[in-house]
């Protein structure tokens, strides 16, 4: 009796599977394990049960980080989808140099977020205040990055500017799937541009709208680089995101176990938000 040999595809997939388990799955399992201990990242440890999870809900710093992260993610997700949809509609129109413009609008997406962040840091901290001082605009003479109330707006501006490129590409892909015959028929029926958009374009790109909303929300909830490059989480902790809090307090603050519990909870929150978005938006696609 001959034993069946593994197929060639198995050997092709095996290295990727081993690497994925070693560098992704195993650290996740390890993090969940340490979330039930008092491990500080070094030395001895003991099991503490659910104490870290209880402490997460009682920690004011974590509450502030959640508030900032969700405020930033919701505002950025709405803005990036509105702006990228408008840009996509413009680039999809029959205008001159539209292919060149597509490449230009995609540029921010291929640049490093840290480099973009440091450039905008200079613009917000030096360039805008000096121009405002010359023009006598008192409200802008101080850097917005130094304000506890408005620093998050600067992070939103940079994040939306950088993320709009990718969302625009997805909307453009959706717009190319719409048959021009539909627009010709609507013109014959006397539909104006708004009716054309609301009755034809938007319903037909609804699946792309769902993808963009879910991906944008997920990416903004995990914001890290923008915050590091622009404010470092300050002033104080006013712009400290969950990811930055987990990194700083987990690795440098000796709270490895507590922040591991925080990471596990936050992972569950992101998955829940993504599933909720998909359910709601897919139901809306059917209704449209």
Short mmCIF file of C-alpha atoms in Angstrom, two decimals:
data_model
loop_
_atom_site.label_atom_id
_atom_site.label_comp_id
_atom_site.label_asym_id
_atom_site.label_seq_id
_atom_site.Cartn_x
_atom_site.Cartn_y
_atom_site.Cartn_z
CA UNK A 1 0.00 0.00 0.00
CA UNK A 2 1.49 3.31 -1.11
CA UNK A 3 1.47 6.31 1.15
CA UNK A 4 0.20 9.48 -0.53
CA UNK A 5 2.99 12.07 -0.85
CA UNK A 6 2.30 15.73 -0.06
CA UNK A 7 1.74 17.75 -3.22
CA UNK A 8 4.20 20.31 -4.56
CA UNK A 9 1.83 23.10 -3.44
CA UNK A 10 2.22 21.96 0.18
CA UNK A 11 6.00 22.49 0.04
CA UNK A 12 5.48 25.88 -1.62
CA UNK A 13 3.14 27.04 1.15
CA UNK A 14 5.02 25.47 4.07
CA UNK A 15 7.82 28.12 4.43
CA UNK A 16 5.28 30.95 4.46
CA UNK A 17 3.17 29.06 7.01
CA UNK A 18 6.16 28.50 9.31
CA UNK A 19 7.26 32.16 9.07
CA UNK A 20 3.71 33.42 9.66
CA UNK A 21 3.33 31.22 12.74
CA UNK A 22 6.79 32.12 14.12
CA UNK A 23 6.51 35.90 13.67
CA UNK A 24 2.76 36.49 13.96
CA UNK A 25 0.75 33.69 15.56
CA UNK A 26 3.28 32.68 18.23
CA UNK A 27 3.86 36.27 19.51
CA UNK A 28 0.08 36.75 19.67
CA UNK A 29 -0.32 33.56 21.75
CA UNK A 30 2.63 34.64 23.91
CA UNK A 31 1.06 38.07 24.45
CA UNK A 32 -2.26 36.54 25.50
CA UNK A 33 -0.39 34.22 27.89
CA UNK A 34 1.56 37.06 29.54
CA UNK A 35 -1.62 39.14 29.90
CA UNK A 36 -2.59 36.76 32.73
CA UNK A 37 0.72 37.31 34.56
CA UNK A 38 2.61 40.15 36.26
CA UNK A 39 5.50 39.91 33.78
CA UNK A 40 7.38 43.20 33.31
CA UNK A 41 9.27 42.17 30.18
CA UNK A 42 12.12 40.67 32.17
CA UNK A 43 12.73 38.62 35.33
CA UNK A 44 10.35 36.28 37.11
CA UNK A 45 6.57 36.32 36.90
CA UNK A 46 3.46 34.85 38.53
CA UNK A 47 -0.06 34.25 37.34
CA UNK A 48 -2.48 36.98 38.42
CA UNK A 49 -5.64 35.82 36.64
CA UNK A 50 -7.83 38.60 35.23
CA UNK A 51 -6.27 41.36 37.37
CA UNK A 52 -4.62 43.08 34.36
CA UNK A 53 -7.92 43.11 32.46
CA UNK A 54 -9.69 44.69 35.46
CA UNK A 55 -6.90 47.29 35.78
CA UNK A 56 -7.26 48.23 32.10
CA UNK A 57 -10.84 49.35 32.75
CA UNK A 58 -9.77 51.33 35.84
CA UNK A 59 -6.83 53.15 34.24
CA UNK A 60 -7.55 56.82 33.37
CA UNK A 61 -4.67 57.03 30.88
CA UNK A 62 -6.15 54.18 28.87
CA UNK A 63 -9.58 55.88 28.91
CA UNK A 64 -7.99 59.06 27.51
CA UNK A 65 -6.14 57.07 24.83
CA UNK A 66 -9.37 55.34 23.78
CA UNK A 67 -11.20 58.68 23.61
CA UNK A 68 -8.50 60.28 21.43
CA UNK A 69 -8.12 57.24 19.16
CA UNK A 70 -11.84 56.86 18.45
CA UNK A 71 -12.33 60.62 17.98
CA UNK A 72 -9.42 60.67 15.54
CA UNK A 73 -10.51 57.49 13.71
CA UNK A 74 -14.17 58.50 13.24
CA UNK A 75 -13.40 62.03 11.99
CA UNK A 76 -10.57 60.82 9.72
CA UNK A 77 -12.62 57.96 8.24
CA UNK A 78 -15.48 60.30 7.30
CA UNK A 79 -13.18 62.97 5.86
CA UNK A 80 -10.93 60.61 3.89
CA UNK A 81 -13.91 58.91 2.24
CA UNK A 82 -15.58 62.20 1.26
CA UNK A 83 -12.34 63.70 -0.11
CA UNK A 84 -11.17 60.57 -1.94
CA UNK A 85 -14.61 60.05 -3.52
CA UNK A 86 -14.63 63.65 -4.81
CA UNK A 87 -11.08 63.24 -6.19
CA UNK A 88 -11.99 59.91 -7.80
CA UNK A 89 -15.04 61.44 -9.50
CA UNK A 90 -12.87 64.26 -10.83
CA UNK A 91 -10.13 61.93 -12.08
CA UNK A 92 -12.69 59.63 -13.69
CA UNK A 93 -14.11 62.50 -15.74
CA UNK A 94 -12.90 63.18 -19.26
CA UNK A 95 -10.28 65.77 -18.41
CA UNK A 96 -6.81 66.42 -19.80
CA UNK A 97 -3.82 64.68 -18.18
CA UNK A 98 -6.07 62.54 -15.98
CA UNK A 99 -3.54 59.67 -16.01
CA UNK A 100 -0.74 61.99 -14.88
CA UNK A 101 -2.98 63.44 -12.19
CA UNK A 102 -3.76 59.93 -10.93
CA UNK A 103 -0.02 59.32 -10.45
CA UNK A 104 0.41 62.68 -8.71
CA UNK A 105 -2.48 62.03 -6.32
CA UNK A 106 -1.06 58.60 -5.46
CA UNK A 107 2.35 60.02 -4.47
CA UNK A 108 1.53 60.57 -0.74
CA UNK A 109 0.75 56.87 -0.40
CA UNK A 110 4.23 55.72 -1.44
CA UNK A 111 6.06 58.11 0.91
CA UNK A 112 6.99 57.03 4.40
CA UNK A 113 4.50 58.21 7.01
CA UNK A 114 7.34 59.23 9.32
CA UNK A 115 8.93 61.40 6.61
CA UNK A 116 5.57 63.03 5.82
CA UNK A 117 4.96 63.53 9.53
CA UNK A 118 8.28 65.28 10.12
CA UNK A 119 7.73 67.54 7.08
CA UNK A 120 4.29 68.54 8.35
CA UNK A 121 5.76 68.98 11.83
CA UNK A 122 8.02 71.68 10.38
CA UNK A 123 5.08 73.24 8.48
CA UNK A 124 2.84 73.38 11.57
CA UNK A 125 5.57 74.44 14.00
CA UNK A 126 7.59 76.94 11.90
CA UNK A 127 6.11 77.74 8.51
CA UNK A 128 2.46 78.50 9.32
CA UNK A 129 3.18 80.56 12.50
CA UNK A 130 5.76 82.71 10.68
CA UNK A 131 3.34 83.42 7.78
CA UNK A 132 0.50 84.12 10.22
CA UNK A 133 2.73 86.54 12.15
CA UNK A 134 3.54 88.48 8.96
CA UNK A 135 -0.13 88.60 8.00
CA UNK A 136 -1.24 89.55 11.53
CA UNK A 137 -3.40 86.45 12.06
CA UNK A 138 -2.97 86.09 15.82
CA UNK A 139 -4.83 82.77 16.13
CA UNK A 140 -2.22 80.97 13.99
CA UNK A 141 0.96 82.55 15.37
CA UNK A 142 1.50 79.65 17.77
CA UNK A 143 1.97 76.06 16.65
CA UNK A 144 -1.20 73.98 16.66
CA UNK A 145 0.95 71.01 17.76
CA UNK A 146 1.51 72.70 21.13
CA UNK A 147 -2.20 72.98 21.90
CA UNK A 148 -3.87 70.30 24.04
CA UNK A 149 -7.22 71.11 22.39
CA UNK A 150 -6.22 71.32 18.73
CA UNK A 151 -3.12 69.14 18.22
CA UNK A 152 -5.34 66.21 17.20
CA UNK A 153 -6.65 68.27 14.27
CA UNK A 154 -3.11 68.50 12.85
CA UNK A 155 -2.81 64.71 13.05
CA UNK A 156 -6.17 64.33 11.27
CA UNK A 157 -5.03 66.67 8.46
CA UNK A 158 -1.82 64.72 7.84
CA UNK A 159 -3.48 61.30 8.14
CA UNK A 160 -6.30 62.21 5.74
CA UNK A 161 -3.90 63.77 3.24
CA UNK A 162 -1.74 60.65 3.24
CA UNK A 163 -4.58 58.08 3.23
CA UNK A 164 -6.78 59.71 0.57
CA UNK A 165 -4.55 58.37 -2.22
CA UNK A 166 -5.24 54.70 -1.51
CA UNK A 167 -8.98 55.23 -1.06
CA UNK A 168 -9.09 57.23 -4.30
CA UNK A 169 -7.58 54.29 -6.19
CA UNK A 170 -10.26 51.96 -4.82
CA UNK A 171 -13.06 54.37 -5.75
CA UNK A 172 -11.56 54.76 -9.23
CA UNK A 173 -11.59 50.98 -9.62
CA UNK A 174 -15.27 51.01 -8.69
CA UNK A 175 -16.12 53.82 -11.10
CA UNK A 176 -14.55 51.98 -14.04
CA UNK A 177 -17.01 49.10 -13.53
CA UNK A 178 -20.02 51.34 -14.30
CA UNK A 179 -21.23 51.11 -17.91
CA UNK A 180 -21.37 54.48 -19.78
CA UNK A 181 -24.73 53.31 -21.22
CA UNK A 182 -26.35 53.95 -17.85
CA UNK A 183 -25.27 57.59 -17.88
CA UNK A 184 -26.46 58.03 -21.49
CA UNK A 185 -29.86 56.59 -20.53
CA UNK A 186 -30.11 58.91 -17.52
CA UNK A 187 -29.26 61.92 -19.73
CA UNK A 188 -32.07 60.94 -22.09
CA UNK A 189 -34.42 60.80 -19.08
CA UNK A 190 -33.36 64.33 -18.10
CA UNK A 191 -31.51 63.46 -14.88
CA UNK A 192 -29.21 66.15 -13.49
CA UNK A 193 -25.66 65.47 -12.18
CA UNK A 194 -26.75 65.02 -8.55
CA UNK A 195 -29.49 62.52 -9.51
CA UNK A 196 -26.97 60.72 -11.72
CA UNK A 197 -24.57 60.42 -8.81
CA UNK A 198 -27.14 59.47 -6.16
CA UNK A 199 -29.21 57.05 -8.27
CA UNK A 200 -26.50 55.43 -10.43
CA UNK A 201 -22.93 56.07 -9.33
CA UNK A 202 -23.16 55.73 -5.56
CA UNK A 203 -25.32 52.55 -5.49
CA UNK A 204 -23.03 50.84 -8.00
CA UNK A 205 -19.85 51.64 -6.08
CA UNK A 206 -21.44 50.72 -2.73
CA UNK A 207 -19.21 47.61 -2.28
CA UNK A 208 -16.12 49.81 -2.74
CA UNK A 209 -17.56 52.30 -0.24
CA UNK A 210 -17.89 49.44 2.26
CA UNK A 211 -14.30 48.31 1.71
CA UNK A 212 -12.98 51.86 2.05
CA UNK A 213 -14.93 52.56 5.23
CA UNK A 214 -13.82 49.33 6.93
CA UNK A 215 -10.15 49.59 5.89
CA UNK A 216 -9.92 53.30 6.74
CA UNK A 217 -11.49 52.82 10.17
CA UNK A 218 -9.25 49.86 10.98
CA UNK A 219 -6.08 51.68 9.87
CA UNK A 220 -6.96 54.88 11.75
CA UNK A 221 -7.77 52.92 14.93
CA UNK A 222 -4.21 51.57 14.78
CA UNK A 223 -2.66 55.04 14.28
CA UNK A 224 0.95 55.16 15.51
CA UNK A 225 3.45 56.69 13.05
CA UNK A 226 1.53 59.96 12.54
CA UNK A 227 1.37 60.56 16.27
CA UNK A 228 5.05 59.72 16.82
CA UNK A 229 6.18 62.05 14.01
CA UNK A 230 3.94 65.00 14.90
CA UNK A 231 3.37 65.15 18.66
CA UNK A 232 4.90 62.09 20.29
CA UNK A 233 1.57 61.72 22.12
CA UNK A 234 1.63 65.23 23.61
CA UNK A 235 1.09 67.87 24.79
CA UNK A 236 0.88 65.82 27.98
CA UNK A 237 -0.95 62.69 26.84
CA UNK A 238 -3.65 64.52 24.86
CA UNK A 239 -2.80 62.81 21.53
CA UNK A 240 -1.59 59.47 22.83
CA UNK A 241 -3.20 56.70 20.80
CA UNK A 242 -3.83 53.18 22.06
CA UNK A 243 -1.02 51.75 19.92
CA UNK A 244 1.45 54.34 21.22
CA UNK A 245 0.36 53.76 24.82
CA UNK A 246 0.84 50.00 24.45
CA UNK A 247 4.29 50.53 22.93
CA UNK A 248 5.54 53.15 25.41
CA UNK A 249 4.19 51.72 28.66
CA UNK A 250 4.55 48.09 27.59
CA UNK A 251 8.17 48.15 26.48
CA UNK A 252 9.64 51.18 28.29
CA UNK A 253 7.30 51.55 31.25
CA UNK A 254 7.62 48.05 32.73
CA UNK A 255 3.89 47.30 32.18
CA UNK A 256 4.31 44.50 29.69
CA UNK A 257 1.57 42.30 31.15
CA UNK A 258 -0.93 45.17 31.65
CA UNK A 259 -0.41 46.46 28.11
CA UNK A 260 -0.63 42.90 26.75
CA UNK A 261 -4.11 42.73 28.31
CA UNK A 262 -4.84 46.15 26.82
CA UNK A 263 -3.71 44.89 23.39
CA UNK A 264 -5.93 41.80 23.64
CA UNK A 265 -8.94 43.96 24.52
CA UNK A 266 -8.15 46.45 21.77
CA UNK A 267 -7.79 43.67 19.21
CA UNK A 268 -11.29 42.47 20.18
CA UNK A 269 -12.62 46.03 19.90
CA UNK A 270 -11.20 46.49 16.37
CA UNK A 271 -12.58 43.14 15.20
CA UNK A 272 -16.01 44.00 16.68
CA UNK A 273 -16.04 47.45 15.04
CA UNK A 274 -15.02 45.97 11.66
CA UNK A 275 -17.71 43.26 11.78
CA UNK A 276 -20.33 45.82 12.83
CA UNK A 277 -19.35 48.11 9.93
CA UNK A 278 -19.45 45.25 7.41
CA UNK A 279 -22.89 44.08 8.61
CA UNK A 280 -24.42 47.58 8.53
CA UNK A 281 -22.88 48.64 5.21
CA UNK A 282 -23.66 45.35 3.45
CA UNK A 283 -27.29 45.61 4.59
CA UNK A 284 -27.32 49.11 3.13
CA UNK A 285 -25.91 47.80 -0.18
CA UNK A 286 -28.89 45.42 -0.48
CA UNK A 287 -31.36 48.24 0.28
CA UNK A 288 -29.81 50.43 -2.42
#
